[in-house]
Amino acid sequence: MKEHSPALVLNADFRPLSYFPLSIWSWQDAVKAVFLDRVNIVSEYEEEVSSPTLSMRLPSVIALKQYVPLSRRPAFTRFNVFLRDRFVCQYCGGAPGASELTFDHVIPKSLGGHTVWDNVVAACSECNLIKGNKLPRDCGMVPAVAPIEPTNYQLQSNGRLFPPNYLHESWRDFLYWDSELEQS
């Protein structure tokens, strides 16, 4: 079961390096980083790995010893546009899934629009076809949220809304420690 024992990777400030995709390493990479003295083990699995001279429990949560700063601006990628828009079509509000999403130029390129953060939105294929090469005012299709360049913090915050398929219980404290608590 070692192949199902990834380690959650935290920055030196004990926050995940990334929420979406979640920053995880294979157990082999985690063990290697431990031996190279690049990380501290924060939590461990019950499972062990052994060599002829050493036995150790597999790390489930590790923290980098040196802080890795986030880049100042997020990369302008299709995935980050979808993440900014929370994988929702900005025209109809549908959430068809990442494989069915496209991106749409609010002001079409043929009408002078550019491929930049504030002119591109997530759109389902159907809405993209209906809108076509028209301006929002000409077809009555206005994005639900005006497109802007997000901050890394906004993308990380949106990433928390999409938990990965696998979450070990030892990870929960580090993934949701800064979430708002429910009041009773």
JSON list of C-alpha atoms in Angstrom, two decimals:
[
{"chain": "A", "resi": 1, "resn": "MET", "atom": "CA", "xyz": [0.00, 0.00, 0.00]},
{"chain": "A", "resi": 2, "resn": "LYS", "atom": "CA", "xyz": [3.04, 2.32, -0.10]},
{"chain": "A", "resi": 3, "resn": "GLU", "atom": "CA", "xyz": [1.95, 3.66, -3.47]},
{"chain": "A", "resi": 4, "resn": "HIS", "atom": "CA", "xyz": [-1.15, 5.03, -1.68]},
{"chain": "A", "resi": 5, "resn": "SER", "atom": "CA", "xyz": [0.91, 6.86, 0.94]},
{"chain": "A", "resi": 6, "resn": "PRO", "atom": "CA", "xyz": [1.68, 10.28, -0.52]},
{"chain": "A", "resi": 7, "resn": "ALA", "atom": "CA", "xyz": [3.00, 13.07, 1.70]},
{"chain": "A", "resi": 8, "resn": "LEU", "atom": "CA", "xyz": [1.34, 16.46, 1.94]},
{"chain": "A", "resi": 9, "resn": "VAL", "atom": "CA", "xyz": [4.04, 19.08, 1.35]},
{"chain": "A", "resi": 10, "resn": "LEU", "atom": "CA", "xyz": [3.90, 22.26, 3.41]},
{"chain": "A", "resi": 11, "resn": "ASN", "atom": "CA", "xyz": [5.95, 25.37, 2.97]},
{"chain": "A", "resi": 12, "resn": "ALA", "atom": "CA", "xyz": [8.13, 26.46, 5.90]},
{"chain": "A", "resi": 13, "resn": "ASP", "atom": "CA", "xyz": [5.15, 28.49, 7.19]},
{"chain": "A", "resi": 14, "resn": "PHE", "atom": "CA", "xyz": [3.14, 25.23, 7.44]},
{"chain": "A", "resi": 15, "resn": "ARG", "atom": "CA", "xyz": [0.75, 26.13, 4.62]},
{"chain": "A", "resi": 16, "resn": "PRO", "atom": "CA", "xyz": [0.45, 23.82, 1.60]},
{"chain": "A", "resi": 17, "resn": "LEU", "atom": "CA", "xyz": [2.61, 24.88, -1.33]},
{"chain": "A", "resi": 18, "resn": "SER", "atom": "CA", "xyz": [-0.51, 24.60, -3.47]},
{"chain": "A", "resi": 19, "resn": "TYR", "atom": "CA", "xyz": [-4.15, 23.72, -2.87]},
{"chain": "A", "resi": 20, "resn": "PHE", "atom": "CA", "xyz": [-5.11, 22.93, -6.43]},
{"chain": "A", "resi": 21, "resn": "PRO", "atom": "CA", "xyz": [-3.47, 20.83, -7.47]},
{"chain": "A", "resi": 22, "resn": "LEU", "atom": "CA", "xyz": [-2.72, 19.83, -3.91]},
{"chain": "A", "resi": 23, "resn": "SER", "atom": "CA", "xyz": [1.00, 19.75, -3.18]},
{"chain": "A", "resi": 24, "resn": "ILE", "atom": "CA", "xyz": [1.77, 16.11, -2.54]},
{"chain": "A", "resi": 25, "resn": "TRP", "atom": "CA", "xyz": [4.87, 14.01, -3.12]},
{"chain": "A", "resi": 26, "resn": "SER", "atom": "CA", "xyz": [5.22, 10.28, -3.52]},
{"chain": "A", "resi": 27, "resn": "TRP", "atom": "CA", "xyz": [6.45, 8.41, -0.47]},
{"chain": "A", "resi": 28, "resn": "GLN", "atom": "CA", "xyz": [9.78, 7.85, -2.26]},
{"chain": "A", "resi": 29, "resn": "ASP", "atom": "CA", "xyz": [10.32, 11.59, -2.84]},
{"chain": "A", "resi": 30, "resn": "ALA", "atom": "CA", "xyz": [9.29, 12.36, 0.74]},
{"chain": "A", "resi": 31, "resn": "VAL", "atom": "CA", "xyz": [11.75, 9.82, 2.19]},
{"chain": "A", "resi": 32, "resn": "LYS", "atom": "CA", "xyz": [14.52, 11.11, -0.07]},
{"chain": "A", "resi": 33, "resn": "ALA", "atom": "CA", "xyz": [13.86, 14.70, 1.07]},
{"chain": "A", "resi": 34, "resn": "VAL", "atom": "CA", "xyz": [14.02, 13.55, 4.71]},
{"chain": "A", "resi": 35, "resn": "PHE", "atom": "CA", "xyz": [17.41, 11.95, 4.17]},
{"chain": "A", "resi": 36, "resn": "LEU", "atom": "CA", "xyz": [18.69, 15.00, 2.29]},
{"chain": "A", "resi": 37, "resn": "ASP", "atom": "CA", "xyz": [17.60, 17.07, 5.34]},
{"chain": "A", "resi": 38, "resn": "ARG", "atom": "CA", "xyz": [15.38, 19.34, 3.21]},
{"chain": "A", "resi": 39, "resn": "VAL", "atom": "CA", "xyz": [12.17, 18.73, 5.17]},
{"chain": "A", "resi": 40, "resn": "ASN", "atom": "CA", "xyz": [10.88, 18.13, 8.66]},
{"chain": "A", "resi": 41, "resn": "ILE", "atom": "CA", "xyz": [8.45, 15.29, 9.28]},
{"chain": "A", "resi": 42, "resn": "VAL", "atom": "CA", "xyz": [5.25, 16.69, 10.77]},
{"chain": "A", "resi": 43, "resn": "SER", "atom": "CA", "xyz": [3.10, 13.54, 10.75]},
{"chain": "A", "resi": 44, "resn": "GLU", "atom": "CA", "xyz": [3.60, 9.88, 9.82]},
{"chain": "A", "resi": 45, "resn": "TYR", "atom": "CA", "xyz": [1.62, 6.92, 8.55]},
{"chain": "A", "resi": 46, "resn": "GLU", "atom": "CA", "xyz": [1.60, 3.65, 10.51]},
{"chain": "A", "resi": 47, "resn": "GLU", "atom": "CA", "xyz": [3.29, 1.94, 7.56]},
{"chain": "A", "resi": 48, "resn": "GLU", "atom": "CA", "xyz": [7.07, 1.54, 7.60]},
{"chain": "A", "resi": 49, "resn": "VAL", "atom": "CA", "xyz": [9.77, 1.26, 5.00]},
{"chain": "A", "resi": 50, "resn": "SER", "atom": "CA", "xyz": [12.99, -0.61, 5.75]},
{"chain": "A", "resi": 51, "resn": "SER", "atom": "CA", "xyz": [16.52, -1.02, 4.50]},
{"chain": "A", "resi": 52, "resn": "PRO", "atom": "CA", "xyz": [19.11, -3.46, 5.88]},
{"chain": "A", "resi": 53, "resn": "THR", "atom": "CA", "xyz": [20.26, -0.84, 8.40]},
{"chain": "A", "resi": 54, "resn": "LEU", "atom": "CA", "xyz": [17.26, 1.41, 8.99]},
{"chain": "A", "resi": 55, "resn": "SER", "atom": "CA", "xyz": [13.51, 1.35, 9.44]},
{"chain": "A", "resi": 56, "resn": "MET", "atom": "CA", "xyz": [11.25, 4.39, 9.41]},
{"chain": "A", "resi": 57, "resn": "ARG", "atom": "CA", "xyz": [7.57, 5.21, 9.28]},
{"chain": "A", "resi": 58, "resn": "LEU", "atom": "CA", "xyz": [6.43, 6.84, 6.05]},
{"chain": "A", "resi": 59, "resn": "PRO", "atom": "CA", "xyz": [5.86, 10.59, 6.33]},
{"chain": "A", "resi": 60, "resn": "SER", "atom": "CA", "xyz": [2.27, 11.72, 5.74]},
{"chain": "A", "resi": 61, "resn": "VAL", "atom": "CA", "xyz": [2.95, 15.45, 6.22]},
{"chain": "A", "resi": 62, "resn": "ILE", "atom": "CA", "xyz": [6.29, 17.15, 5.65]},
{"chain": "A", "resi": 63, "resn": "ALA", "atom": "CA", "xyz": [7.34, 20.80, 5.89]},
{"chain": "A", "resi": 64, "resn": "LEU", "atom": "CA", "xyz": [10.11, 22.38, 3.85]},
{"chain": "A", "resi": 65, "resn": "LYS", "atom": "CA", "xyz": [12.97, 23.74, 5.94]},
{"chain": "A", "resi": 66, "resn": "GLN", "atom": "CA", "xyz": [13.37, 26.74, 3.65]},
{"chain": "A", "resi": 67, "resn": "TYR", "atom": "CA", "xyz": [10.45, 28.96, 2.72]},
{"chain": "A", "resi": 68, "resn": "VAL", "atom": "CA", "xyz": [9.56, 28.98, -0.99]},
{"chain": "A", "resi": 69, "resn": "PRO", "atom": "CA", "xyz": [7.93, 32.31, -1.91]},
{"chain": "A", "resi": 70, "resn": "LEU", "atom": "CA", "xyz": [4.99, 32.24, -4.29]},
{"chain": "A", "resi": 71, "resn": "SER", "atom": "CA", "xyz": [5.46, 34.08, -7.53]},
{"chain": "A", "resi": 72, "resn": "ARG", "atom": "CA", "xyz": [3.96, 37.55, -7.38]},
{"chain": "A", "resi": 73, "resn": "ARG", "atom": "CA", "xyz": [1.55, 36.97, -10.24]},
{"chain": "A", "resi": 74, "resn": "PRO", "atom": "CA", "xyz": [-0.18, 33.74, -11.19]},
{"chain": "A", "resi": 75, "resn": "ALA", "atom": "CA", "xyz": [0.59, 32.27, -14.58]},
{"chain": "A", "resi": 76, "resn": "PHE", "atom": "CA", "xyz": [-1.99, 33.05, -17.25]},
{"chain": "A", "resi": 77, "resn": "THR", "atom": "CA", "xyz": [-3.05, 29.51, -18.16]},
{"chain": "A", "resi": 78, "resn": "ARG", "atom": "CA", "xyz": [-6.29, 27.89, -19.24]},
{"chain": "A", "resi": 79, "resn": "PHE", "atom": "CA", "xyz": [-6.37, 25.95, -15.97]},
{"chain": "A", "resi": 80, "resn": "ASN", "atom": "CA", "xyz": [-5.92, 29.10, -13.87]},
{"chain": "A", "resi": 81, "resn": "VAL", "atom": "CA", "xyz": [-8.72, 30.84, -15.81]},
{"chain": "A", "resi": 82, "resn": "PHE", "atom": "CA", "xyz": [-10.99, 27.89, -14.97]},
{"chain": "A", "resi": 83, "resn": "LEU", "atom": "CA", "xyz": [-9.84, 27.96, -11.34]},
{"chain": "A", "resi": 84, "resn": "ARG", "atom": "CA", "xyz": [-10.45, 31.72, -11.11]},
{"chain": "A", "resi": 85, "resn": "ASP", "atom": "CA", "xyz": [-13.97, 31.13, -12.47]},
{"chain": "A", "resi": 86, "resn": "ARG", "atom": "CA", "xyz": [-14.43, 28.08, -10.18]},
{"chain": "A", "resi": 87, "resn": "PHE", "atom": "CA", "xyz": [-14.93, 25.73, -13.17]},
{"chain": "A", "resi": 88, "resn": "VAL", "atom": "CA", "xyz": [-18.30, 27.38, -13.87]},
{"chain": "A", "resi": 89, "resn": "CYS", "atom": "CA", "xyz": [-19.50, 28.74, -17.22]},
{"chain": "A", "resi": 90, "resn": "GLN", "atom": "CA", "xyz": [-19.68, 32.49, -16.77]},
{"chain": "A", "resi": 91, "resn": "TYR", "atom": "CA", "xyz": [-22.66, 32.75, -19.10]},
{"chain": "A", "resi": 92, "resn": "CYS", "atom": "CA", "xyz": [-25.12, 30.04, -18.00]},
{"chain": "A", "resi": 93, "resn": "GLY", "atom": "CA", "xyz": [-23.72, 29.12, -14.56]},
{"chain": "A", "resi": 94, "resn": "GLY", "atom": "CA", "xyz": [-23.34, 25.47, -15.47]},
{"chain": "A", "resi": 95, "resn": "ALA", "atom": "CA", "xyz": [-20.43, 23.40, -14.20]},
{"chain": "A", "resi": 96, "resn": "PRO", "atom": "CA", "xyz": [-19.78, 20.86, -16.96]},
{"chain": "A", "resi": 97, "resn": "GLY", "atom": "CA", "xyz": [-16.35, 19.76, -15.69]},
{"chain": "A", "resi": 98, "resn": "ALA", "atom": "CA", "xyz": [-12.89, 20.86, -16.74]},
{"chain": "A", "resi": 99, "resn": "SER", "atom": "CA", "xyz": [-12.76, 18.59, -19.79]},
{"chain": "A", "resi": 100, "resn": "GLU", "atom": "CA", "xyz": [-15.96, 20.18, -21.17]},
{"chain": "A", "resi": 101, "resn": "LEU", "atom": "CA", "xyz": [-15.04, 23.82, -20.44]},
{"chain": "A", "resi": 102, "resn": "THR", "atom": "CA", "xyz": [-13.61, 26.19, -23.01]},
{"chain": "A", "resi": 103, "resn": "PHE", "atom": "CA", "xyz": [-12.56, 29.77, -22.64]},
{"chain": "A", "resi": 104, "resn": "ASP", "atom": "CA", "xyz": [-14.26, 32.64, -24.36]},
{"chain": "A", "resi": 105, "resn": "HIS", "atom": "CA", "xyz": [-12.96, 36.06, -25.35]},
{"chain": "A", "resi": 106, "resn": "VAL", "atom": "CA", "xyz": [-15.54, 38.50, -23.94]},
{"chain": "A", "resi": 107, "resn": "ILE", "atom": "CA", "xyz": [-14.53, 40.94, -26.68]},
{"chain": "A", "resi": 108, "resn": "PRO", "atom": "CA", "xyz": [-13.79, 38.61, -29.61]},
{"chain": "A", "resi": 109, "resn": "LYS", "atom": "CA", "xyz": [-10.28, 38.71, -31.05]},
{"chain": "A", "resi": 110, "resn": "SER", "atom": "CA", "xyz": [-11.75, 39.63, -34.45]},
{"chain": "A", "resi": 111, "resn": "LEU", "atom": "CA", "xyz": [-13.20, 42.77, -32.83]},
{"chain": "A", "resi": 112, "resn": "GLY", "atom": "CA", "xyz": [-9.96, 43.82, -31.16]},
{"chain": "A", "resi": 113, "resn": "GLY", "atom": "CA", "xyz": [-10.09, 41.69, -28.00]},
{"chain": "A", "resi": 114, "resn": "HIS", "atom": "CA", "xyz": [-6.91, 40.24, -26.54]},
{"chain": "A", "resi": 115, "resn": "THR", "atom": "CA", "xyz": [-6.08, 37.00, -24.79]},
{"chain": "A", "resi": 116, "resn": "VAL", "atom": "CA", "xyz": [-5.56, 38.50, -21.33]},
{"chain": "A", "resi": 117, "resn": "TRP", "atom": "CA", "xyz": [-6.98, 37.93, -17.85]},
{"chain": "A", "resi": 118, "resn": "ASP", "atom": "CA", "xyz": [-9.60, 40.68, -18.12]},
{"chain": "A", "resi": 119, "resn": "ASN", "atom": "CA", "xyz": [-10.98, 39.50, -21.47]},
{"chain": "A", "resi": 120, "resn": "VAL", "atom": "CA", "xyz": [-11.15, 35.72, -21.05]},
{"chain": "A", "resi": 121, "resn": "VAL", "atom": "CA", "xyz": [-13.74, 33.71, -19.12]},
{"chain": "A", "resi": 122, "resn": "ALA", "atom": "CA", "xyz": [-14.62, 30.05, -18.64]},
{"chain": "A", "resi": 123, "resn": "ALA", "atom": "CA", "xyz": [-17.54, 29.01, -20.85]},
{"chain": "A", "resi": 124, "resn": "CYS", "atom": "CA", "xyz": [-19.28, 25.78, -21.65]},
{"chain": "A", "resi": 125, "resn": "SER", "atom": "CA", "xyz": [-19.07, 24.72, -25.28]},
{"chain": "A", "resi": 126, "resn": "GLU", "atom": "CA", "xyz": [-22.76, 25.45, -25.90]},
{"chain": "A", "resi": 127, "resn": "CYS", "atom": "CA", "xyz": [-22.58, 29.04, -24.60]},
{"chain": "A", "resi": 128, "resn": "ASN", "atom": "CA", "xyz": [-19.33, 29.63, -26.44]},
{"chain": "A", "resi": 129, "resn": "LEU", "atom": "CA", "xyz": [-21.01, 28.59, -29.71]},
{"chain": "A", "resi": 130, "resn": "ILE", "atom": "CA", "xyz": [-24.11, 30.70, -29.05]},
{"chain": "A", "resi": 131, "resn": "LYS", "atom": "CA", "xyz": [-22.08, 33.80, -28.18]},
{"chain": "A", "resi": 132, "resn": "GLY", "atom": "CA", "xyz": [-19.78, 33.21, -31.09]},
{"chain": "A", "resi": 133, "resn": "ASN", "atom": "CA", "xyz": [-18.10, 36.29, -32.51]},
{"chain": "A", "resi": 134, "resn": "LYS", "atom": "CA", "xyz": [-20.42, 38.83, -30.86]},
{"chain": "A", "resi": 135, "resn": "LEU", "atom": "CA", "xyz": [-19.99, 41.45, -28.16]},
{"chain": "A", "resi": 136, "resn": "PRO", "atom": "CA", "xyz": [-21.86, 40.75, -24.90]},
{"chain": "A", "resi": 137, "resn": "ARG", "atom": "CA", "xyz": [-24.24, 43.68, -25.46]},
{"chain": "A", "resi": 138, "resn": "ASP", "atom": "CA", "xyz": [-25.12, 42.41, -28.95]},
{"chain": "A", "resi": 139, "resn": "CYS", "atom": "CA", "xyz": [-26.10, 38.92, -27.84]},
{"chain": "A", "resi": 140, "resn": "GLY", "atom": "CA", "xyz": [-27.25, 39.55, -24.26]},
{"chain": "A", "resi": 141, "resn": "MET", "atom": "CA", "xyz": [-24.58, 37.25, -22.84]},
{"chain": "A", "resi": 142, "resn": "VAL", "atom": "CA", "xyz": [-22.67, 39.04, -20.11]},
{"chain": "A", "resi": 143, "resn": "PRO", "atom": "CA", "xyz": [-20.26, 37.15, -17.83]},
{"chain": "A", "resi": 144, "resn": "ALA", "atom": "CA", "xyz": [-21.67, 36.57, -14.33]},
{"chain": "A", "resi": 145, "resn": "VAL", "atom": "CA", "xyz": [-18.44, 37.93, -12.86]},
{"chain": "A", "resi": 146, "resn": "ALA", "atom": "CA", "xyz": [-16.32, 40.50, -14.65]},
{"chain": "A", "resi": 147, "resn": "PRO", "atom": "CA", "xyz": [-13.00, 38.88, -15.55]},
{"chain": "A", "resi": 148, "resn": "ILE", "atom": "CA", "xyz": [-9.95, 40.20, -13.67]},
{"chain": "A", "resi": 149, "resn": "GLU", "atom": "CA", "xyz": [-6.40, 39.07, -13.03]},
{"chain": "A", "resi": 150, "resn": "PRO", "atom": "CA", "xyz": [-6.60, 37.03, -9.81]},
{"chain": "A", "resi": 151, "resn": "THR", "atom": "CA", "xyz": [-4.03, 37.04, -7.06]},
{"chain": "A", "resi": 152, "resn": "ASN", "atom": "CA", "xyz": [-2.28, 33.85, -6.00]},
{"chain": "A", "resi": 153, "resn": "TYR", "atom": "CA", "xyz": [-4.28, 34.06, -2.78]},
{"chain": "A", "resi": 154, "resn": "GLN", "atom": "CA", "xyz": [-7.57, 34.09, -4.73]},
{"chain": "A", "resi": 155, "resn": "LEU", "atom": "CA", "xyz": [-6.54, 31.05, -6.77]},
{"chain": "A", "resi": 156, "resn": "GLN", "atom": "CA", "xyz": [-5.44, 29.20, -3.61]},
{"chain": "A", "resi": 157, "resn": "SER", "atom": "CA", "xyz": [-8.72, 30.12, -1.94]},
{"chain": "A", "resi": 158, "resn": "ASN", "atom": "CA", "xyz": [-10.71, 28.82, -4.92]},
{"chain": "A", "resi": 159, "resn": "GLY", "atom": "CA", "xyz": [-8.57, 25.67, -4.96]},
{"chain": "A", "resi": 160, "resn": "ARG", "atom": "CA", "xyz": [-9.74, 24.82, -1.44]},
{"chain": "A", "resi": 161, "resn": "LEU", "atom": "CA", "xyz": [-13.25, 24.44, -2.82]},
{"chain": "A", "resi": 162, "resn": "PHE", "atom": "CA", "xyz": [-12.17, 21.39, -4.82]},
{"chain": "A", "resi": 163, "resn": "PRO", "atom": "CA", "xyz": [-10.78, 18.76, -2.44]},
{"chain": "A", "resi": 164, "resn": "PRO", "atom": "CA", "xyz": [-8.63, 16.04, -3.99]},
{"chain": "A", "resi": 165, "resn": "ASN", "atom": "CA", "xyz": [-9.80, 12.46, -4.30]},
{"chain": "A", "resi": 166, "resn": "TYR", "atom": "CA", "xyz": [-7.51, 11.40, -1.48]},
{"chain": "A", "resi": 167, "resn": "LEU", "atom": "CA", "xyz": [-7.31, 13.14, 1.91]},
{"chain": "A", "resi": 168, "resn": "HIS", "atom": "CA", "xyz": [-5.50, 11.47, 4.79]},
{"chain": "A", "resi": 169, "resn": "GLU", "atom": "CA", "xyz": [-6.82, 12.49, 8.21]},
{"chain": "A", "resi": 170, "resn": "SER", "atom": "CA", "xyz": [-3.35, 13.82, 9.19]},
{"chain": "A", "resi": 171, "resn": "TRP", "atom": "CA", "xyz": [-3.67, 16.42, 6.41]},
{"chain": "A", "resi": 172, "resn": "ARG", "atom": "CA", "xyz": [-6.93, 18.04, 7.51]},
{"chain": "A", "resi": 173, "resn": "ASP", "atom": "CA", "xyz": [-5.42, 20.36, 10.14]},
{"chain": "A", "resi": 174, "resn": "PHE", "atom": "CA", "xyz": [-3.05, 21.81, 7.55]},
{"chain": "A", "resi": 175, "resn": "LEU", "atom": "CA", "xyz": [-5.54, 22.18, 4.73]},
{"chain": "A", "resi": 176, "resn": "TYR", "atom": "CA", "xyz": [-8.34, 23.88, 6.61]},
{"chain": "A", "resi": 177, "resn": "TRP", "atom": "CA", "xyz": [-6.69, 25.57, 9.61]},
{"chain": "A", "resi": 178, "resn": "ASP", "atom": "CA", "xyz": [-7.46, 29.04, 8.30]},
{"chain": "A", "resi": 179, "resn": "SER", "atom": "CA", "xyz": [-11.06, 28.28, 7.32]},
{"chain": "A", "resi": 180, "resn": "GLU", "atom": "CA", "xyz": [-13.79, 30.24, 9.03]},
{"chain": "A", "resi": 181, "resn": "LEU", "atom": "CA", "xyz": [-15.28, 28.40, 11.99]},
{"chain": "A", "resi": 182, "resn": "GLU", "atom": "CA", "xyz": [-18.98, 27.83, 12.39]},
{"chain": "A", "resi": 183, "resn": "GLN", "atom": "CA", "xyz": [-20.54, 29.72, 15.28]},
{"chain": "A", "resi": 184, "resn": "SER", "atom": "CA", "xyz": [-23.16, 28.12, 17.47]}
]
